PDB file of C-alpha atoms in Angstrom:
ATOM      1  CA  MET A  10       4.461  19.781  43.321  1.00  0.00           C
ATOM      2  CA  ASN A  11       2.448  20.236  40.115  1.00  0.00           C
ATOM      3  CA  LYS A  12      -1.350  20.428  39.919  1.00  0.00           C
ATOM      4  CA  VAL A  13      -1.797  16.731  39.186  1.00  0.00           C
ATOM      5  CA  GLY A  14       0.470  15.752  42.059  1.00  0.00           C
ATOM      6  CA  LEU A  15      -1.366  18.085  44.411  1.00  0.00           C
ATOM      7  CA  MET A  16      -4.734  16.564  43.464  1.00  0.00           C
ATOM      8  CA  LEU A  17      -3.404  13.057  44.019  1.00  0.00           C
ATOM      9  CA  PHE A  18      -2.116  14.108  47.435  1.00  0.00           C
ATOM     10  CA  ILE A  19      -5.442  15.702  48.437  1.00  0.00           C
ATOM     11  CA  ARG A  20      -7.451  12.679  47.266  1.00  0.00           C
ATOM     12  CA  SER A  21      -5.135  10.284  49.091  1.00  0.00           C
ATOM     13  CA  LEU A  22      -5.317  12.442  52.220  1.00  0.00           C
ATOM     14  CA  LEU A  23      -9.122  12.329  52.158  1.00  0.00           C
ATOM     15  CA  PHE A  24      -8.982   8.549  51.872  1.00  0.00           C
ATOM     16  CA  ALA A  25      -6.541   8.299  54.784  1.00  0.00           C
ATOM     17  CA  LEU A  26      -8.717  10.532  56.966  1.00  0.00           C
ATOM     18  CA  GLY A  27     -11.785   8.471  56.103  1.00  0.00           C
ATOM     19  CA  MET A  28      -9.989   5.259  57.032  1.00  0.00           C
ATOM     20  CA  LEU A  29      -8.888   6.789  60.335  1.00  0.00           C
ATOM     21  CA  ILE A  30     -12.553   7.349  61.123  1.00  0.00           C
ATOM     22  CA  ILE A  31     -14.175   4.100  60.007  1.00  0.00           C
ATOM     23  CA  SER A  32     -11.474   1.564  60.897  1.00  0.00           C
ATOM     24  CA  PRO A  33     -11.522   2.030  64.702  1.00  0.00           C
ATOM     25  CA  ILE A  34     -15.333   1.934  64.688  1.00  0.00           C
ATOM     26  CA  PHE A  35     -15.495  -1.432  62.941  1.00  0.00           C
ATOM     27  CA  ALA A  36     -12.562  -2.788  64.963  1.00  0.00           C
ATOM     28  CA  ILE A  37     -14.303  -1.968  68.238  1.00  0.00           C
ATOM     29  CA  LEU A  38     -17.546  -3.527  66.963  1.00  0.00           C
ATOM     30  CA  VAL A  39     -15.688  -6.756  66.181  1.00  0.00           C
ATOM     31  CA  VAL A  40     -14.118  -6.798  69.651  1.00  0.00           C
ATOM     32  CA  LEU A  41     -17.494  -6.209  71.302  1.00  0.00           C
ATOM     33  CA  MET A  42     -19.015  -9.035  69.244  1.00  0.00           C
ATOM     34  CA  ALA A  43     -16.370 -11.546  70.302  1.00  0.00           C
ATOM     35  CA  PRO A  44     -18.080 -13.011  73.399  1.00  0.00           C
ATOM     36  CA  PHE A  45     -21.512 -13.233  71.780  1.00  0.00           C
ATOM     37  CA  SER A  46     -21.086 -14.154  68.119  1.00  0.00           C
ATOM     38  CA  SER A  47     -19.637 -16.768  65.798  1.00  0.00           C
ATOM     39  CA  HIS A  48     -16.378 -16.482  63.909  1.00  0.00           C
ATOM     40  CA  ILE A  49     -18.340 -16.156  60.671  1.00  0.00           C
ATOM     41  CA  ALA A  50     -20.412 -13.258  62.044  1.00  0.00           C
ATOM     42  CA  ARG A  51     -17.256 -11.405  63.058  1.00  0.00           C
ATOM     43  CA  SER A  52     -15.697 -12.043  59.650  1.00  0.00           C
ATOM     44  CA  ARG A  53     -18.810 -10.636  57.995  1.00  0.00           C
ATOM     45  CA  MET A  54     -18.539  -7.511  60.113  1.00  0.00           C
ATOM     46  CA  ALA A  55     -14.979  -7.127  58.850  1.00  0.00           C
ATOM     47  CA  SER A  56     -16.242  -7.537  55.296  1.00  0.00           C
ATOM     48  CA  TYR A  57     -18.652  -4.616  55.863  1.00  0.00           C
ATOM     49  CA  TRP A  58     -15.605  -2.545  56.794  1.00  0.00           C
ATOM     50  CA  ALA A  59     -13.891  -3.724  53.615  1.00  0.00           C
ATOM     51  CA  HIS A  60     -16.875  -2.743  51.453  1.00  0.00           C
ATOM     52  CA  CYS A  61     -16.929   0.701  53.064  1.00  0.00           C
ATOM     53  CA  SER A  62     -13.170   1.066  52.576  1.00  0.00           C
ATOM     54  CA  LEU A  63     -13.321   0.209  48.875  1.00  0.00           C
ATOM     55  CA  PHE A  64     -16.263   2.567  48.385  1.00  0.00           C
ATOM     56  CA  LEU A  65     -14.244   5.310  50.069  1.00  0.00           C
ATOM     57  CA  LEU A  66     -11.236   4.480  47.882  1.00  0.00           C
ATOM     58  CA  LYS A  67     -13.360   4.782  44.753  1.00  0.00           C
ATOM     59  CA  VAL A  68     -14.969   8.054  45.802  1.00  0.00           C
ATOM     60  CA  THR A  69     -11.804   9.791  46.976  1.00  0.00           C
ATOM     61  CA  CYS A  70      -9.070   8.341  44.751  1.00  0.00           C
ATOM     62  CA  ASN A  71     -11.134   7.057  41.808  1.00  0.00           C
ATOM     63  CA  LEU A  72      -9.519   3.653  42.244  1.00  0.00           C
ATOM     64  CA  GLY A  73     -11.816   0.731  41.490  1.00  0.00           C
ATOM     65  CA  PHE A  74     -11.342  -2.914  40.574  1.00  0.00           C
ATOM     66  CA  GLU A  75     -12.600  -5.764  38.427  1.00  0.00           C
ATOM     67  CA  VAL A  76     -12.569  -9.479  39.167  1.00  0.00           C
ATOM     68  CA  ARG A  77     -11.877 -12.250  36.686  1.00  0.00           C
ATOM     69  CA  GLY A  78     -12.677 -15.890  37.405  1.00  0.00           C
ATOM     70  CA  ARG A  79     -15.385 -15.585  40.047  1.00  0.00           C
ATOM     71  CA  GLU A  80     -16.725 -18.876  38.695  1.00  0.00           C
ATOM     72  CA  ASN A  81     -13.585 -20.545  40.086  1.00  0.00           C
ATOM     73  CA  ILE A  82     -14.542 -19.860  43.712  1.00  0.00           C
ATOM     74  CA  PRO A  83     -15.347 -23.236  45.344  1.00  0.00           C
ATOM     75  CA  ASP A  84     -18.516 -23.783  47.361  1.00  0.00           C
ATOM     76  CA  HIS A  85     -16.616 -24.942  50.444  1.00  0.00           C
ATOM     77  CA  PRO A  86     -13.959 -23.439  52.761  1.00  0.00           C
ATOM     78  CA  SER A  87     -10.622 -23.311  50.982  1.00  0.00           C
ATOM     79  CA  ILE A  88      -7.156 -21.783  51.279  1.00  0.00           C
ATOM     80  CA  ILE A  89      -6.483 -18.606  49.288  1.00  0.00           C
ATOM     81  CA  LEU A  90      -2.871 -18.146  48.223  1.00  0.00           C
ATOM     82  CA  CYS A  91      -2.584 -14.613  46.896  1.00  0.00           C
ATOM     83  CA  LYS A  92       0.046 -12.402  45.285  1.00  0.00           C
ATOM     84  CA  HIS A  93       1.133  -9.678  47.698  1.00  0.00           C
ATOM     85  CA  GLN A  94       1.893  -6.218  46.300  1.00  0.00           C
ATOM     86  CA  SER A  95      -0.202  -3.786  48.296  1.00  0.00           C
ATOM     87  CA  ALA A  96      -2.423  -3.180  51.287  1.00  0.00           C
ATOM     88  CA  TRP A  97      -5.330  -3.199  48.823  1.00  0.00           C
ATOM     89  CA  GLU A  98      -5.686  -6.987  48.558  1.00  0.00           C
ATOM     90  CA  THR A  99      -5.907  -7.368  52.341  1.00  0.00           C
ATOM     91  CA  ILE A 100      -9.093  -5.303  52.071  1.00  0.00           C
ATOM     92  CA  ALA A 101     -10.518  -6.480  48.757  1.00  0.00           C
ATOM     93  CA  LEU A 102     -10.331 -10.231  49.386  1.00  0.00           C
ATOM     94  CA  GLN A 103     -12.878  -9.763  52.155  1.00  0.00           C
ATOM     95  CA  THR A 104     -15.435  -8.468  49.650  1.00  0.00           C
ATOM     96  CA  ILE A 105     -14.779 -11.151  47.025  1.00  0.00           C
ATOM     97  CA  PHE A 106     -14.537 -14.413  48.976  1.00  0.00           C
ATOM     98  CA  PRO A 107     -16.713 -15.954  51.735  1.00  0.00           C
ATOM     99  CA  PRO A 108     -16.000 -15.313  55.458  1.00  0.00           C
ATOM    100  CA  GLN A 109     -12.293 -15.686  56.085  1.00  0.00           C
ATOM    101  CA  ILE A 110      -9.377 -15.200  58.426  1.00  0.00           C
ATOM    102  CA  TRP A 111      -5.754 -14.436  57.645  1.00  0.00           C
ATOM    103  CA  VAL A 112      -2.346 -15.680  58.546  1.00  0.00           C
ATOM    104  CA  LEU A 113      -0.280 -12.661  59.549  1.00  0.00           C
ATOM    105  CA  LYS A 114       2.935 -11.636  61.246  1.00  0.00           C
ATOM    106  CA  ARG A 115       2.727 -11.883  65.024  1.00  0.00           C
ATOM    107  CA  GLU A 116       3.956  -8.290  65.430  1.00  0.00           C
ATOM    108  CA  LEU A 117       0.784  -6.960  63.792  1.00  0.00           C
ATOM    109  CA  MET A 118      -1.261  -8.203  66.744  1.00  0.00           C
ATOM    110  CA  TYR A 119       0.363  -5.512  68.899  1.00  0.00           C
ATOM    111  CA  ILE A 120      -1.146  -2.642  66.886  1.00  0.00           C
ATOM    112  CA  PRO A 121      -3.652  -0.825  69.146  1.00  0.00           C
ATOM    113  CA  ILE A 122      -7.338  -1.365  68.277  1.00  0.00           C
ATOM    114  CA  LEU A 123      -6.676  -3.164  64.957  1.00  0.00           C
ATOM    115  CA  GLY A 124      -4.648  -5.824  66.746  1.00  0.00           C
ATOM    116  CA  TRP A 125      -7.520  -6.314  69.177  1.00  0.00           C
ATOM    117  CA  ALA A 126      -9.904  -6.849  66.270  1.00  0.00           C
ATOM    118  CA  TRP A 127      -7.577  -9.398  64.663  1.00  0.00           C
ATOM    119  CA  TRP A 128      -7.394 -11.199  67.989  1.00  0.00           C
ATOM    120  CA  ALA A 129     -11.213 -11.180  68.269  1.00  0.00           C
ATOM    121  CA  MET A 130     -11.492 -12.623  64.765  1.00  0.00           C
ATOM    122  CA  ASP A 131      -9.124 -15.486  65.597  1.00  0.00           C
ATOM    123  CA  THR A 132      -6.579 -14.670  62.924  1.00  0.00           C
ATOM    124  CA  ILE A 133      -3.478 -16.866  62.942  1.00  0.00           C
ATOM    125  CA  PRO A 134      -0.377 -14.930  64.054  1.00  0.00           C
ATOM    126  CA  ILE A 135       2.895 -16.544  63.038  1.00  0.00           C
ATOM    127  CA  ASP A 136       6.407 -16.039  64.359  1.00  0.00           C
ATOM    128  CA  ARG A 137       8.437 -16.422  61.180  1.00  0.00           C
ATOM    129  CA  SER A 138      11.617 -17.179  63.106  1.00  0.00           C
ATOM    130  CA  ALA A 139      10.042 -20.222  64.774  1.00  0.00           C
ATOM    131  CA  GLY A 140      10.651 -22.560  61.818  1.00  0.00           C
ATOM    132  CA  ARG A 141       8.879 -25.920  62.089  1.00  0.00           C
ATOM    133  CA  GLU A 142       7.080 -24.824  65.244  1.00  0.00           C
ATOM    134  CA  ALA A 143       5.418 -22.091  63.189  1.00  0.00           C
ATOM    135  CA  LEU A 144       4.301 -24.689  60.630  1.00  0.00           C
ATOM    136  CA  LYS A 145       2.848 -26.873  63.382  1.00  0.00           C
ATOM    137  CA  LYS A 146       0.949 -23.923  64.784  1.00  0.00           C
ATOM    138  CA  LEU A 147      -0.300 -22.991  61.332  1.00  0.00           C
ATOM    139  CA  VAL A 148      -1.674 -26.490  60.736  1.00  0.00           C
ATOM    140  CA  THR A 149      -3.301 -26.732  64.166  1.00  0.00           C
ATOM    141  CA  HIS A 150      -5.021 -23.362  63.957  1.00  0.00           C
ATOM    142  CA  GLY A 151      -5.697 -23.541  60.238  1.00  0.00           C
ATOM    143  CA  LYS A 152      -7.477 -26.890  60.611  1.00  0.00           C
ATOM    144  CA  ASP A 153      -9.589 -25.407  63.401  1.00  0.00           C
ATOM    145  CA  ARG A 154     -10.624 -22.354  61.353  1.00  0.00           C
ATOM    146  CA  LEU A 155     -11.458 -24.424  58.267  1.00  0.00           C
ATOM    147  CA  ALA A 156     -13.608 -26.733  60.408  1.00  0.00           C
ATOM    148  CA  LYS A 157     -15.538 -23.672  61.591  1.00  0.00           C
ATOM    149  CA  GLY A 158     -16.417 -22.811  58.006  1.00  0.00           C
ATOM    150  CA  LEU A 159     -13.854 -20.060  57.511  1.00  0.00           C
ATOM    151  CA  TRP A 160     -11.557 -19.660  54.531  1.00  0.00           C
ATOM    152  CA  VAL A 161      -7.866 -19.111  55.258  1.00  0.00           C
ATOM    153  CA  VAL A 162      -5.951 -16.344  53.449  1.00  0.00           C
ATOM    154  CA  ILE A 163      -2.182 -16.609  53.127  1.00  0.00           C
ATOM    155  CA  PHE A 164       0.277 -14.473  51.174  1.00  0.00           C
ATOM    156  CA  PRO A 165       2.980 -17.014  50.287  1.00  0.00           C
ATOM    157  CA  GLU A 166       5.580 -14.353  49.494  1.00  0.00           C
ATOM    158  CA  GLY A 167       5.271 -13.210  53.102  1.00  0.00           C
ATOM    159  CA  THR A 168       5.815  -9.537  52.354  1.00  0.00           C
ATOM    160  CA  ARG A 169       4.695  -7.091  49.676  1.00  0.00           C
ATOM    161  CA  VAL A 170       6.766  -7.075  46.489  1.00  0.00           C
ATOM    162  CA  ALA A 171       7.025  -4.396  43.826  1.00  0.00           C
ATOM    163  CA  PRO A 172       5.243  -4.825  40.489  1.00  0.00           C
ATOM    164  CA  GLY A 173       7.317  -6.841  38.051  1.00  0.00           C
ATOM    165  CA  THR A 174       9.176  -8.691  40.793  1.00  0.00           C
ATOM    166  CA  ARG A 175       8.710 -12.070  42.437  1.00  0.00           C
ATOM    167  CA  GLY A 176       9.274 -12.901  46.078  1.00  0.00           C
ATOM    168  CA  LYS A 177      10.184 -16.323  47.434  1.00  0.00           C
ATOM    169  CA  TYR A 178       7.052 -18.445  47.761  1.00  0.00           C
ATOM    170  CA  HIS A 179       7.201 -19.847  51.263  1.00  0.00           C
ATOM    171  CA  ILE A 180       5.881 -23.320  51.985  1.00  0.00           C
ATOM    172  CA  GLY A 181       3.424 -22.508  54.820  1.00  0.00           C
ATOM    173  CA  GLY A 182       0.189 -22.223  52.815  1.00  0.00           C
ATOM    174  CA  ALA A 183       0.963 -25.288  50.722  1.00  0.00           C
ATOM    175  CA  TRP A 184       1.941 -27.192  53.865  1.00  0.00           C
ATOM    176  CA  LEU A 185      -1.400 -26.383  55.496  1.00  0.00           C
ATOM    177  CA  ALA A 186      -3.202 -27.499  52.327  1.00  0.00           C
ATOM    178  CA  SER A 187      -1.316 -30.792  52.103  1.00  0.00           C
ATOM    179  CA  GLN A 188      -1.804 -31.593  55.787  1.00  0.00           C
ATOM    180  CA  THR A 189      -5.540 -30.856  55.695  1.00  0.00           C
ATOM    181  CA  GLN A 190      -6.261 -31.951  52.108  1.00  0.00           C
ATOM    182  CA  THR A 191      -7.884 -28.570  51.516  1.00  0.00           C
ATOM    183  CA  THR A 192      -8.595 -26.991  48.135  1.00  0.00           C
ATOM    184  CA  VAL A 193      -6.252 -24.134  47.202  1.00  0.00           C
ATOM    185  CA  VAL A 194      -7.349 -21.081  45.213  1.00  0.00           C
ATOM    186  CA  PRO A 195      -4.505 -19.062  43.616  1.00  0.00           C
ATOM    187  CA  VAL A 196      -5.054 -15.316  43.158  1.00  0.00           C
ATOM    188  CA  ALA A 197      -3.115 -12.785  41.061  1.00  0.00           C
ATOM    189  CA  HIS A 198      -3.626  -9.016  40.808  1.00  0.00           C
ATOM    190  CA  ASN A 199      -1.892  -5.804  39.812  1.00  0.00           C
ATOM    191  CA  ALA A 200      -2.769  -3.589  42.804  1.00  0.00           C
ATOM    192  CA  GLY A 201       0.858  -2.545  43.205  1.00  0.00           C
ATOM    193  CA  LEU A 202       0.634  -0.450  40.054  1.00  0.00           C
ATOM    194  CA  PHE A 203      -1.857   1.859  41.772  1.00  0.00           C
ATOM    195  CA  TRP A 204      -1.168   1.469  45.511  1.00  0.00           C
ATOM    196  CA  ARG A 205       2.467   0.652  46.125  1.00  0.00           C
ATOM    197  CA  LYS A 206       4.032  -0.745  49.270  1.00  0.00           C
ATOM    198  CA  ASN A 207       4.102   1.869  52.039  1.00  0.00           C
ATOM    199  CA  ALA A 208       2.983   4.542  49.548  1.00  0.00           C
ATOM    200  CA  PHE A 209       0.687   7.330  50.685  1.00  0.00           C
ATOM    201  CA  ILE A 210      -0.397   8.272  47.161  1.00  0.00           C
ATOM    202  CA  LYS A 211      -3.065   6.133  45.511  1.00  0.00           C
ATOM    203  CA  HIS A 212      -3.329   6.450  41.746  1.00  0.00           C
ATOM    204  CA  PRO A 213      -6.674   6.379  39.890  1.00  0.00           C
ATOM    205  CA  GLY A 214      -7.538   3.446  37.666  1.00  0.00           C
ATOM    206  CA  THR A 215      -8.924  -0.076  37.771  1.00  0.00           C
ATOM    207  CA  ILE A 216      -7.138  -2.885  39.590  1.00  0.00           C
ATOM    208  CA  THR A 217      -7.557  -6.319  37.996  1.00  0.00           C
ATOM    209  CA  LEU A 218      -7.770  -9.364  40.266  1.00  0.00           C
ATOM    210  CA  SER A 219      -7.770 -12.838  38.722  1.00  0.00           C
ATOM    211  CA  ILE A 220      -8.902 -16.021  40.456  1.00  0.00           C
ATOM    212  CA  GLY A 221      -7.382 -19.268  39.194  1.00  0.00           C
ATOM    213  CA  LYS A 222      -8.973 -22.672  38.943  1.00  0.00           C
ATOM    214  CA  PRO A 223      -9.035 -24.517  42.282  1.00  0.00           C
ATOM    215  CA  ILE A 224      -6.178 -26.894  42.983  1.00  0.00           C
ATOM    216  CA  GLU A 225      -7.295 -30.130  44.612  1.00  0.00           C
ATOM    217  CA  THR A 226      -4.508 -31.139  46.963  1.00  0.00           C
ATOM    218  CA  SER A 227      -5.386 -34.754  47.760  1.00  0.00           C
ATOM    219  CA  GLY A 228      -2.278 -36.840  47.235  1.00  0.00           C
ATOM    220  CA  LEU A 229      -0.047 -33.823  46.549  1.00  0.00           C
ATOM    221  CA  LYS A 230       2.990 -32.896  48.604  1.00  0.00           C
ATOM    222  CA  ALA A 231       3.475 -29.334  49.795  1.00  0.00           C
ATOM    223  CA  ASP A 232       6.303 -28.654  47.329  1.00  0.00           C
ATOM    224  CA  ALA A 233       4.149 -29.700  44.379  1.00  0.00           C
ATOM    225  CA  ILE A 234       1.267 -27.508  45.559  1.00  0.00           C
ATOM    226  CA  ASN A 235       3.555 -24.545  46.084  1.00  0.00           C
ATOM    227  CA  GLN A 236       5.052 -24.972  42.619  1.00  0.00           C
ATOM    228  CA  GLN A 237       1.620 -25.090  40.957  1.00  0.00           C
ATOM    229  CA  VAL A 238       0.530 -21.958  42.809  1.00  0.00           C
ATOM    230  CA  GLU A 239       3.682 -20.019  41.975  1.00  0.00           C
ATOM    231  CA  GLU A 240       3.636 -21.038  38.309  1.00  0.00           C
ATOM    232  CA  TRP A 241      -0.008 -20.046  37.848  1.00  0.00           C
ATOM    233  CA  ILE A 242       0.244 -16.726  39.705  1.00  0.00           C
ATOM    234  CA  GLU A 243       3.430 -15.589  37.989  1.00  0.00           C
ATOM    235  CA  ALA A 244       2.169 -16.634  34.550  1.00  0.00           C
ATOM    236  CA  GLU A 245      -1.138 -14.840  35.154  1.00  0.00           C
ATOM    237  CA  MET A 246       0.672 -11.696  36.254  1.00  0.00           C
ATOM    238  CA  LEU A 247       2.027 -11.405  32.702  1.00  0.00           C
ATOM    239  CA  HIS A 248      -1.527 -11.298  31.323  1.00  0.00           C
ATOM    240  CA  LEU A 249      -2.868  -8.601  33.629  1.00  0.00           C
ATOM    241  CA  PRO A 250      -3.205  -5.045  32.289  1.00  0.00           C
TER     242      PRO A 250
END
């Protein structure tokens, strides 16, 4: 390992150690808040964790970010459909958008401590093999969370994809939007260039996240919504640094 590689490893190790310290603390706080606080209060506690995490990332790995299109964020609860390349966006979205919850794989709920926090925050776990039953559950729970003033975050590709590639855009987020007539906000970013899927090393630089104009879904079918989201995200990806 050369000197540069060694420094990247040390910086990434410091970040990992810091996350091992702060993440359980915030997770336990969220769990303890569950019986006595609102969903929005618990989401805000998670956003404090996200702010701390991004500060730690900047200090240890010199990895920051910039946001384009903040003016496109609606003033009411909406559905965020975001490109998925990294673990970074699962953190950063909490510092950029209002209080929110996420749709995630059911298996993640079994992770000790973090899974408890996701349960306390009323995230929406989905069994991908359940087909239409999963869509029904998504609509039922998504409608409930939106009514409580929470935004809903969904990664339509379902799993993280490498930079320069495109995953299949699944219909779930667009289906929820069409069934609830909820505004959709498409989001593109290039986090995978600096923090790749399952990679320990984080590279220094500035991640660019771009927020598209809101898509009003009244009168649109799920397929049409999904197509608009995919076209905007993939076109915007070509214009990111």
